[in-house]
Amino acid sequence: MNPARSPWNERARVGEFIANAADVAWGLPFILMLGGVGLWFTIRLGLPQVRNFGHALAIGRGKYDEADDPGDVTHFQALCAALSATVGVGNIGGVATAIWYGGPGAAIWMAIFGVFGMMTKFASCTLSLRYRVIDPAGRILGGPMESLSRGLGKNFRWLAVMFAICAVISSFGGGNMVQANQMAGAFVDEFGPRLKEMAPGLMEPIHLFGAGTDEQSTTGVQIILGLTLALLVGLVIIGGIQRVGKVAGILVPVMAALYIGGALTVIVIHLDEVPRMLSDMFSMAFGGSIEKKVAGGAVGMTFVQALTWGAKRAVFSNEAGLGSAPIAHAAAKTKEPVREGLVAMLEPFIDTVVICMMTALVISLTGVWESWEDGSNGAALTKAAFDAGMPDNFKWVGRYTVAIGLILFAISTAISWSYYGDRCITFLIGPKAVLPYRVCYVFALFLGANLSGGVVWQFADIANAAMAFWHIVGLIGLSGVVVTLYKDYFSRDHQPTEL
Amino acid sequence: MSLATIFSLAVPTLALLGILAVNPAEDTFLSGGYYAWFLVGSALVVTSAILLLRRSPRTWKNGSILLWLSAACFMGAYWNVHVDGGRVDALRRAATKLVKNAGDTGAAETWKTRGGEPRTADASAVTRLEEDLSAVTAIEYLLSVTFVATFYMIGVYAAPKRQREYHVLREEVEDPLAFKEIYGIS
């Protein structure tokens, strides 16, 4: 056999092709498209992120909730359900990667793209509420698939179908198996060495699916983690969006408080350096070029790198424009589409402007990003930064903040993505597909904790990006509807309800 | 001539001028068929803009298909911006990793399999890449903006208002404010 055509080479070539396709799918065109939509809505609606921020907070706090409004969950629960899917590895590892490749200035661009993302999310969630469907049993079906098919008309139902297919694939990839794998990885990294001493049998390699190298094996502890995660998530998702909303309503504030608390501690310890660091970050973001010392010389970091990496990681983190969050927001109890859109607008703010900025400050203040060797492992960099930022006796607090944060973020993301897939499979096949889907979803969590996915996950990455391509057509085509709804809402007087 | 037509004609023309202006010198390493993909995409956008001048169901359908195809071509162009025979993003990552882990044979192998020349692990790999990349980065941005503009045009022609103008709306879509009547909002 010609060695150039051997199955191994063919597999490597396919792997390389998919890796390149994932690079391109999440590349510059995609980033500019999502950022551009946000910028466009910002201009068309006259900076609502600033003008309506207070009103959005009041709605999120339940000041406009009405018990008899149609829907399944409150504004706050819908926000938490969507946030639990959004706040994840991107907030911990993604920021570190952006800073490693683009310098601390990348964090400023992340925040700027976060602000544009607020409008993309506002538009998509407003449309999702406007075009949601409530079936005779009272179940809600909403999201970009309904906005595309009902808003743009029959000519574009195929776009809705494409979106739903990509969302189902993504729910098994980035929303499920990747999260399970990250959770198991974080647990083994942090507690593995101690477990090896206490119960060495649990850390022995096990070949769950036949023979293979040690890299393809799992361990007893990963099997236990996979089963536990599958059981926990299964118990939550079986209860539908109401239970997802309730659990997210508790989990999201707890995990956000834990992580922000840890980050604030490091920032307070280095408080005197914060003004200088912020000023450096701004100058690096807008034209300043810096040099990072590396083995054998120095690597220059330019404004373009800061912009590109900041934008990339912002979109990856807040998911504005992908079309996933509108599915959760569609379940909100409200008669006013714009009201839920405003609540959804808070999501990129919390995710990218607040949490990512905290992570960025910790990494920049501790200076770890300059000495770190491998930017592709962002979570490890963040963990090292938290470790370096804490006083000697409290290093464990920093490490555990990141490890526990990663585990909780992964669990909550897996819970919310099940609902996204659940709604999309209902749109494609009907309610009878929900139970088989949920069973497969729970089983995939177990697999994710025990397998290293490689190419399969890159394929899921492509499907994840593809969701946005179909969705953005709808956002642009229905931008007139968003403007009409927005103007109509603010032309009326709105009084808080007395509950 | 509508604003959309002017936009469709202007964007690829400006992008072409931009690409010609930043085109790297002859001794640089830029390769790949990006230019061919870009020219085909531009030709398709211009054809669709001319077709869409006439408002009929047929021109809407053909014009829209051409817009989708041209967006795919611009994406193809972006995919095909190669440096030293490899994708720019992948090379940039591999080169940075190579320098960071000087002497790491794994990183050196990655660099080679991504299409880069076999080279010693030193900062010059990245420095050269970054110096030469300024033109490539500009081209990447130009292609991306052209892709985004084409995608926006697809969205613009998908709007119910446009579908109505071209008589292709198969059934009337809901009034955006119809929910007010259903919920009794005045």
XYZ file of C-alpha atoms in Angstrom:
685
model
C 0.000 0.000 0.000
C 1.205 3.481 -0.801
C 2.135 4.924 2.617
C 0.856 8.338 1.537
C -2.631 6.819 1.120
C -2.600 4.704 4.291
C -5.720 4.802 6.506
C -3.640 6.561 9.190
C -2.682 9.357 6.797
C -6.242 9.614 5.527
C -7.526 9.928 9.089
C -4.894 12.555 9.878
C -5.881 14.466 6.742
C -9.589 14.359 7.632
C -8.693 15.450 11.174
C -6.617 18.325 9.806
C -9.440 19.328 7.448
C -12.008 19.372 10.272
C -9.590 21.307 12.516
C -9.153 23.892 9.749
C -12.909 23.998 9.156
C -13.466 24.655 12.876
C -10.807 27.402 12.735
C -12.552 29.003 9.768
C -16.064 28.567 11.189
C -15.012 30.421 14.357
C -12.757 32.740 12.374
C -12.783 36.416 11.581
C -15.849 36.434 9.255
C -17.937 34.856 11.982
C -16.693 37.251 14.652
C -17.233 40.336 12.508
C -20.690 39.100 11.537
C -21.833 38.703 15.146
C -20.130 41.890 16.327
C -21.525 43.737 13.306
C -25.111 42.735 14.061
C -24.727 43.991 17.620
C -23.230 47.268 16.420
C -25.992 47.694 13.855
C -28.774 47.257 16.428
C -26.902 49.566 18.814
C -26.943 52.319 16.190
C -30.504 51.644 14.945
C -31.993 51.702 18.442
C -29.784 54.478 19.846
C -27.658 52.754 22.498
C -30.374 50.966 24.502
C -27.656 49.124 26.488
C -27.110 52.359 28.388
C -30.512 54.038 28.139
C -32.560 51.023 29.237
C -30.121 49.332 31.595
C -31.967 50.386 34.753
C -35.317 49.256 33.359
C -33.773 45.894 32.389
C -32.466 45.434 35.945
C -35.898 46.232 37.393
C -37.554 43.654 35.119
C -34.916 41.062 36.015
C -35.569 41.694 39.707
C -39.218 40.847 39.165
C -40.677 44.373 39.514
C -42.812 43.861 36.410
C -43.748 40.188 36.974
C -47.410 39.332 36.735
C -48.600 35.955 38.019
C -51.156 35.397 35.252
C -48.842 36.182 32.348
C -48.378 33.349 29.848
C -45.157 31.343 30.192
C -43.384 28.762 32.318
C -40.698 30.623 34.280
C -40.125 34.104 35.711
C -37.866 36.656 34.028
C -35.176 35.925 36.617
C -35.378 32.157 36.153
C -35.217 32.507 32.361
C -32.189 34.774 32.740
C -30.505 32.269 35.075
C -31.312 29.319 32.793
C -29.722 31.144 29.854
C -26.820 32.398 31.969
C -26.112 28.922 33.271
C -25.529 27.793 29.677
C -23.508 30.895 28.830
C -21.263 31.245 31.860
C -18.795 28.432 31.467
C -15.333 27.503 30.398
C -15.123 30.655 28.246
C -15.158 32.808 31.373
C -12.256 30.925 32.913
C -10.166 29.454 30.126
C -11.286 31.631 27.200
C -10.153 34.893 28.803
C -6.747 33.405 29.589
C -6.311 32.260 25.993
C -7.271 35.716 24.692
C -4.721 37.409 26.955
C -1.997 34.887 26.211
C -2.338 35.402 22.454
C -3.467 39.037 22.341
C -2.080 40.606 25.526
C -4.126 42.260 28.314
C -5.609 44.699 25.743
C -7.666 41.773 24.434
C -9.750 41.945 27.629
C -10.894 45.470 26.717
C -12.010 44.253 23.287
C -13.820 41.385 24.974
C -15.757 43.928 27.027
C -16.508 46.076 23.937
C -17.796 43.058 22.030
C -19.744 42.135 25.155
C -21.524 45.493 24.957
C -22.405 44.924 21.276
C -23.446 41.385 22.166
C -26.032 42.850 24.538
C -27.955 44.169 21.541
C -27.662 40.962 19.531
C -29.119 39.114 22.475
C -31.829 41.714 22.961
C -32.932 41.400 19.333
C -32.873 37.602 19.198
C -34.743 37.161 22.496
C -37.344 39.797 21.642
C -38.062 37.955 18.382
C -38.096 34.634 20.184
C -40.835 35.875 22.558
C -42.769 37.479 19.730
C -42.934 34.300 17.639
C -43.139 31.658 20.368
C -45.914 29.066 20.182
C -47.921 27.767 23.140
C -49.444 24.349 22.437
C -52.856 23.231 23.814
C -51.100 21.509 26.726
C -49.545 24.870 27.671
C -45.996 23.896 26.607
C -43.925 26.634 25.062
C -41.921 26.278 21.892
C -39.850 29.283 20.991
C -36.469 30.276 19.717
C -34.854 31.144 16.416
C -36.453 28.119 14.714
C -39.915 29.648 15.333
C -38.747 33.217 14.591
C -37.269 32.097 11.277
C -40.215 30.010 10.129
C -43.021 32.296 11.346
C -41.301 35.653 10.967
C -39.699 35.244 7.557
C -42.457 33.043 6.158
C -42.578 29.686 4.385
C -39.696 30.467 2.017
C -37.324 30.300 4.961
C -38.584 27.306 6.884
C -35.506 25.458 5.659
C -33.363 27.943 7.603
C -35.311 27.065 10.755
C -34.787 23.350 10.101
C -31.056 23.857 9.536
C -30.820 25.867 12.750
C -32.639 23.180 14.742
C -30.441 20.375 13.351
C -27.266 22.295 14.206
C -28.602 23.071 17.693
C -29.328 19.388 18.386
C -25.798 18.431 17.264
C -24.313 21.252 19.368
C -26.315 20.186 22.393
C -24.441 16.870 22.324
C -21.078 18.510 21.626
C -20.253 21.802 23.299
C -23.314 21.681 25.532
C -22.868 18.152 26.804
C -19.807 15.972 26.141
C -17.280 18.819 26.185
C -18.729 20.056 29.481
C -18.668 16.577 31.030
C -15.078 16.178 29.884
C -14.059 19.575 31.271
C -15.720 18.779 34.571
C -13.992 15.410 34.871
C -10.696 16.995 33.779
C -10.945 19.777 36.380
C -11.765 17.272 39.106
C -8.931 14.878 38.218
C -6.426 17.754 37.874
C -7.251 19.152 41.296
C -8.022 16.068 43.344
C -6.291 13.336 41.296
C -2.894 13.397 43.048
C -4.509 13.101 46.475
C -6.846 10.346 45.275
C -3.865 8.460 43.892
C -2.436 8.298 47.397
C -5.728 7.502 49.124
C -7.289 5.081 46.613
C -4.785 4.239 43.872
C -7.222 1.794 42.249
C -9.526 4.654 41.292
C -6.789 6.290 39.229
C -5.679 3.184 37.334
C -6.292 3.335 33.556
C -9.372 1.408 32.425
C -10.102 0.631 28.763
C -13.844 1.086 28.790
C -14.339 0.534 25.063
C -11.795 -2.163 24.228
C -8.056 -1.898 23.792
C -6.224 1.361 23.219
C -3.392 3.517 24.444
C -3.360 4.981 27.960
C -4.378 8.328 26.458
C -7.585 6.689 25.204
C -8.346 5.107 28.568
C -10.446 6.360 31.446
C -10.198 5.867 35.201
C -12.484 4.621 37.944
C -12.954 8.125 39.257
C -14.024 9.376 35.805
C -16.571 6.563 35.551
C -18.000 7.542 38.956
C -18.015 11.216 37.965
C -19.721 10.428 34.640
C -22.427 8.392 36.356
C -22.973 11.041 39.044
C -23.202 13.834 36.481
C -25.582 11.824 34.305
C -27.792 11.102 37.312
C -27.800 14.710 38.559
C -28.525 16.240 35.176
C -31.086 13.520 34.394
C -32.999 14.323 37.594
C -33.126 18.009 36.679
C -33.982 17.783 32.980
C -36.757 15.252 33.484
C -38.678 18.083 35.181
C -38.611 20.275 32.070
C -37.949 24.008 31.917
C -39.642 24.705 35.267
C -37.115 22.530 37.106
C -34.232 23.747 34.914
C -35.255 27.337 35.754
C -35.529 26.626 39.482
C -32.161 24.835 39.675
C -30.474 27.497 37.526
C -32.038 30.183 39.731
C -30.092 28.741 42.684
C -26.963 27.451 40.949
C -26.116 30.527 38.861
C -26.095 33.111 41.678
C -24.123 30.709 43.915
C -21.470 29.897 41.332
C -21.200 33.500 40.152
C -20.837 34.750 43.738
C -18.215 32.097 44.491
C -16.141 32.887 41.422
C -16.504 36.670 41.600
C -15.706 36.515 45.329
C -12.463 34.637 44.622
C -11.501 37.032 41.842
C -12.326 40.107 43.940
C -10.096 38.794 46.720
C -7.114 38.661 44.339
C -7.977 42.090 42.917
C -8.257 43.646 46.404
C -4.882 42.171 47.378
C -3.344 43.924 44.331
C -5.581 47.006 44.588
C -2.764 49.543 44.324
C -1.769 48.137 40.922
C -5.287 48.163 39.457
C -5.313 51.771 38.066
C -1.948 51.274 36.342
C -3.052 47.884 34.966
C -6.328 49.277 33.628
C -4.490 52.147 31.972
C -2.008 49.668 30.406
C -4.868 47.486 29.213
C -6.548 50.434 27.480
C -3.331 51.610 25.835
C -2.594 48.060 24.623
C -6.131 47.727 23.286
C -5.966 50.915 21.222
C -2.750 50.928 19.302
C -0.074 50.122 21.856
C 2.277 47.323 20.886
C 3.939 45.222 23.547
C 6.620 42.610 23.584
C 6.331 39.421 25.546
C 9.647 37.828 26.517
C 9.893 34.212 25.446
C 12.615 31.603 25.141
C 14.993 32.713 22.399
C 13.648 36.254 21.956
C 10.456 38.240 22.205
C 7.045 38.019 20.596
C 5.344 41.257 19.553
C 1.663 41.742 20.310
C -0.209 44.258 18.267
C -3.516 46.083 18.330
C -4.890 43.690 15.670
C -4.053 40.660 17.791
C -5.705 42.222 20.831
C -8.822 43.044 18.798
C -9.025 39.675 17.081
C -8.482 37.543 20.165
C -10.682 39.723 22.354
C -13.525 39.564 19.845
C -13.151 35.818 19.323
C -13.237 34.953 23.004
C -16.083 37.404 23.731
C -18.323 35.723 21.163
C -17.277 32.280 22.418
C -18.076 33.299 25.979
C -21.373 35.183 25.711
C -22.822 33.257 22.739
C -24.680 36.398 21.564
C -25.999 35.660 18.093
C -25.686 31.887 18.246
C -29.406 31.613 18.934
C -29.208 29.303 21.945
C -30.284 31.655 24.751
C -33.508 32.796 22.996
C -34.812 29.233 23.415
C -34.632 29.571 27.214
C -35.945 33.142 27.218
C -38.972 32.078 25.147
C -40.313 30.295 28.223
C -40.530 33.501 30.285
C -43.839 34.579 31.819
C -44.635 37.788 30.012
C -46.916 39.368 27.461
C -44.262 41.823 26.319
C -41.542 40.497 23.978
C -39.349 43.576 24.526
C -39.415 43.070 28.287
C -37.737 39.672 27.999
C -35.362 41.065 25.382
C -34.221 43.660 27.904
C -33.631 40.997 30.557
C -31.655 38.941 28.028
C -29.557 42.042 27.327
C -28.103 41.714 30.849
C -26.626 38.326 30.005
C -23.568 39.410 27.948
C -23.044 42.193 30.470
C -22.842 39.762 33.392
C -20.924 37.164 31.430
C -18.428 39.198 29.440
C -18.230 42.660 30.949
C -18.277 41.569 34.599
C -17.071 37.959 34.977
C -14.594 37.891 32.077
C -13.166 41.247 33.143
C -12.628 39.888 36.663
C -10.722 36.921 35.245
C -8.725 39.255 32.978
C -7.722 41.479 35.886
C -6.595 38.494 37.959
C -4.460 37.157 35.092
C -3.000 40.567 34.206
C -2.341 41.746 37.773
C -0.495 38.584 38.737
C 1.642 38.741 35.559
C 1.250 35.005 35.037
C 0.273 35.465 31.384
C 3.850 36.577 30.582
C 5.533 33.545 32.070
C 2.980 30.897 31.121
C 4.133 28.352 28.540
C 1.040 27.144 26.721
C -1.884 29.432 25.894
C -4.039 26.646 24.535
C -4.689 25.434 28.098
C -6.407 28.596 29.283
C -8.054 27.099 32.375
C -4.645 26.032 33.729
C -3.337 29.570 33.184
C -6.279 31.055 35.087
C -5.772 28.551 37.887
C -2.073 29.518 38.086
C -3.064 33.209 38.212
C -5.490 32.646 41.108
C -2.798 30.602 42.825
C -0.166 33.321 42.371
C -2.567 36.068 43.437
C -3.390 34.629 46.849
C -1.215 34.936 49.983
C 0.912 31.860 50.761
C -1.449 30.412 53.369
C -4.505 30.774 51.135
C -3.231 29.477 47.801
C -5.701 26.602 48.032
C -8.607 29.098 47.991
C -7.541 30.376 44.573
C -7.024 26.918 43.128
C -10.333 25.610 44.476
C -12.184 28.691 43.222
C -11.200 27.822 39.662
C -11.621 24.052 40.013
C -15.047 24.286 41.676
C -16.016 27.076 39.262
C -15.159 24.852 36.297
C -17.140 21.942 37.728
C -20.254 24.022 38.539
C -20.120 25.934 35.240
C -19.908 22.644 33.338
C -22.871 21.091 35.190
C -25.066 24.150 34.726
C -24.190 24.426 31.037
C -25.099 20.778 30.478
C -28.447 21.289 32.215
C -29.482 24.271 30.099
C -28.278 22.881 26.782
C -30.527 19.861 27.292
C -33.491 22.219 27.119
C -32.196 23.806 23.911
C -31.827 20.420 22.245
C -35.161 19.290 23.664
C -37.013 22.242 22.050
C -35.201 21.859 18.739
C -35.907 18.134 18.470
C -39.568 18.910 19.272
C -39.578 21.424 16.421
C -38.052 18.872 14.037
C -39.875 15.660 15.005
C -42.525 16.466 17.604
C -43.057 15.900 21.350
C -42.638 12.121 21.017
C -38.903 12.635 20.410
C -38.307 14.373 23.741
C -37.932 11.303 25.975
C -35.522 9.415 23.656
C -33.565 12.637 23.265
C -33.241 13.094 27.019
C -32.121 9.478 27.502
C -29.442 9.888 24.796
C -28.415 13.220 26.330
C -27.841 11.709 29.760
C -25.893 8.785 28.269
C -23.724 11.220 26.273
C -22.762 12.957 29.529
C -21.372 9.682 30.828
C -19.457 9.180 27.573
C -18.131 12.737 27.639
C -16.638 12.277 31.101
C -14.790 9.176 29.916
C -13.747 9.888 26.330
C -11.406 12.356 24.695
C -13.436 13.536 21.719
C -10.940 15.288 19.432
C -12.367 15.447 15.928
C -15.940 14.764 17.066
C -15.865 17.885 19.256
C -14.398 19.985 16.494
C -17.311 18.860 14.333
C -19.669 19.960 17.129
C -17.820 23.305 17.190
C -18.605 23.737 13.499
C -22.295 22.925 14.123
C -22.273 25.450 16.983
C -20.969 28.195 14.701
C -23.364 27.136 11.932
C -26.330 27.851 14.242
C -25.352 31.511 14.084
C -25.178 31.646 10.286
C -28.852 30.648 9.910
C -29.885 32.726 12.894
C -28.194 35.928 11.706
C -30.135 35.865 8.413
C -33.294 35.957 10.525
C -31.981 38.748 12.757
C -31.192 40.972 9.787
C -34.388 40.071 7.919
C -36.506 40.735 11.005
C -34.618 43.791 12.254
C -37.587 45.935 11.207
C -39.823 43.890 13.519
C -37.396 44.432 16.420
C -37.393 48.196 15.826
C -41.213 48.288 15.619
C -41.583 46.287 18.856
C -38.994 48.415 20.664
C -40.559 51.727 19.639
C -44.046 50.506 20.471
C -42.970 49.283 23.934
C -41.337 52.573 24.878
C -44.212 54.607 23.464
C -46.361 53.206 26.285
C -46.199 53.853 30.012
C -45.017 50.937 32.182
C -45.685 50.758 35.888
C -44.111 48.195 38.214
C -46.585 45.636 39.523
C -47.433 45.332 43.208
C -46.925 41.659 44.056
C -31.011 51.944 -8.274
C -31.691 50.907 -4.701
C -29.334 51.369 -1.786
C -28.949 47.569 -1.571
C -27.744 47.434 -5.198
C -25.235 50.220 -4.674
C -24.000 48.435 -1.534
C -23.705 45.113 -3.419
C -21.615 46.737 -6.134
C -19.526 48.926 -3.874
C -18.367 46.369 -1.306
C -16.541 43.911 -3.605
C -15.115 46.811 -5.634
C -13.691 48.457 -2.516
C -12.435 45.104 -1.254
C -10.678 44.473 -4.575
C -9.023 47.886 -4.408
C -8.019 47.173 -0.824
C -6.545 43.789 -1.692
C -4.590 45.289 -4.590
C -3.323 48.055 -2.323
C -2.077 45.743 0.428
C -0.973 42.945 -1.876
C 2.314 41.637 -0.481
C 5.530 41.971 -2.463
C 6.611 39.192 -4.792
C 9.103 37.598 -2.431
C 6.523 36.991 0.275
C 5.058 33.657 0.948
C 1.343 34.311 0.442
C -0.195 31.431 -1.419
C -3.470 29.636 -1.866
C -6.332 30.259 -4.245
C -7.924 33.056 -2.247
C -7.764 35.510 -5.125
C -9.672 33.221 -7.517
C -12.341 32.525 -4.891
C -12.646 36.232 -4.226
C -13.030 37.143 -7.920
C -15.685 34.453 -8.478
C -17.556 35.628 -5.364
C -17.399 39.250 -6.530
C -18.687 38.322 -9.991
C -21.621 36.503 -8.384
C -22.473 39.467 -6.126
C -22.436 41.873 -9.051
C -24.609 39.510 -11.135
C -27.107 39.159 -8.289
C -27.207 42.944 -7.822
C -28.056 43.387 -11.514
C -30.647 40.606 -11.393
C -32.306 42.023 -8.289
C -32.831 45.370 -10.010
C -35.850 43.810 -11.716
C -38.554 43.015 -9.204
C -39.959 39.626 -10.108
C -40.200 36.312 -8.228
C -37.677 34.774 -10.618
C -35.021 37.470 -10.104
C -35.498 37.278 -6.327
C -34.957 33.529 -6.347
C -31.937 33.589 -8.673
C -30.466 36.678 -7.045
C -30.791 35.132 -3.585
C -29.151 31.873 -4.680
C -26.263 33.859 -6.185
C -25.861 35.772 -2.929
C -25.623 32.519 -0.951
C -23.087 31.178 -3.451
C -21.016 34.350 -3.323
C -20.998 34.242 0.499
C -19.698 30.669 0.221
C -17.013 31.872 -2.232
C -15.871 34.634 0.137
C -15.686 32.063 2.919
C -13.685 29.867 0.548
C -11.363 32.809 -0.113
C -10.871 33.313 3.625
C -10.149 29.583 4.020
C -7.560 29.764 1.254
C -5.384 32.554 2.590
C -2.301 30.469 3.167
C 1.096 31.303 4.543
C 3.951 28.910 3.874
C 1.312 26.496 2.621
C -0.686 26.407 5.887
C -3.773 28.109 7.311
C -2.854 31.392 8.931
C -4.536 30.806 12.300
C -3.127 27.315 12.640
C 0.362 28.457 11.695
C 0.238 31.407 14.044
C -0.700 29.141 16.930
C 1.849 26.480 16.029
C 4.622 29.043 15.589
C 3.903 30.726 18.916
C 3.836 27.347 20.620
C 7.068 26.410 18.883
C 8.836 29.449 20.253
C 7.363 29.125 23.722
C 8.432 25.513 23.986
C 11.843 25.915 22.405
C 13.282 22.528 21.627
C 9.919 20.810 22.030
C 9.849 18.267 19.228
C 6.074 17.897 19.518
C 5.579 21.592 18.802
C 8.085 21.456 15.946
C 6.163 18.541 14.453
C 2.901 20.484 14.765
C 4.523 23.353 12.919
C 5.569 21.028 10.101
C 2.266 19.184 9.822
C 0.432 22.493 9.703
C 2.418 23.204 6.562
C 5.231 25.349 7.870
C 8.824 24.974 6.773
C 10.971 22.859 9.065
C 12.895 25.395 11.093
C 14.836 25.830 14.296
C 12.703 26.629 17.289
C 13.476 30.273 17.867
C 11.627 33.564 18.026
C 12.511 34.395 14.429
C 9.769 32.011 13.252
C 7.123 34.089 14.952
C 8.771 37.442 14.288
C 8.932 36.727 10.557
C 5.408 35.430 10.583
C 4.145 38.520 12.381
C 6.070 40.924 10.126
C 4.836 39.274 6.953
C 1.404 38.780 8.409
C 0.454 42.445 8.450
C -0.496 42.260 4.766
C -2.121 38.874 5.216
C -4.096 40.085 8.219
C -5.346 43.050 6.191
C -6.450 40.674 3.439
C -8.179 38.461 5.985
C -10.076 41.479 7.321
C -11.048 42.617 3.801
C -12.346 39.163 2.873
C -14.220 38.900 6.160
C -15.879 42.287 5.702
C -16.900 41.310 2.164
C -18.367 38.058 3.458
C -20.263 39.859 6.219
C -21.613 42.461 3.756
C -22.854 39.690 1.461
C -24.464 37.919 4.378
C -26.210 41.138 5.345
C -27.565 41.378 1.805
C -28.983 37.853 2.136
C -30.741 38.988 5.309
C -31.992 42.187 3.686
C -33.572 40.269 0.782
C -35.052 37.727 3.201
C -37.077 40.411 5.010
C -40.852 40.003 4.594
C -41.040 43.551 3.175
C -38.631 42.640 0.354
C -40.393 39.330 -0.269
C -43.613 41.291 -0.671
C -41.970 43.668 -3.146
C -40.792 40.741 -5.260
C -44.192 38.951 -4.927
C -42.668 35.828 -3.391
C -44.318 35.857 0.028
C -46.260 32.569 -0.051
C -48.597 33.582 2.757
C -48.826 36.855 4.681
C -46.704 36.895 7.841
C -48.088 38.130 11.153
C -48.219 41.822 11.959
C -45.396 42.424 14.501
C -47.862 44.105 16.883
C -50.659 41.513 16.563
C -49.848 40.132 20.038
C -51.206 43.348 21.608
C -54.710 42.531 20.469
C -54.419 38.907 21.685
C -53.286 39.990 25.173
C -55.509 43.066 25.333
C -52.626 45.545 25.473
C -53.656 49.018 24.445
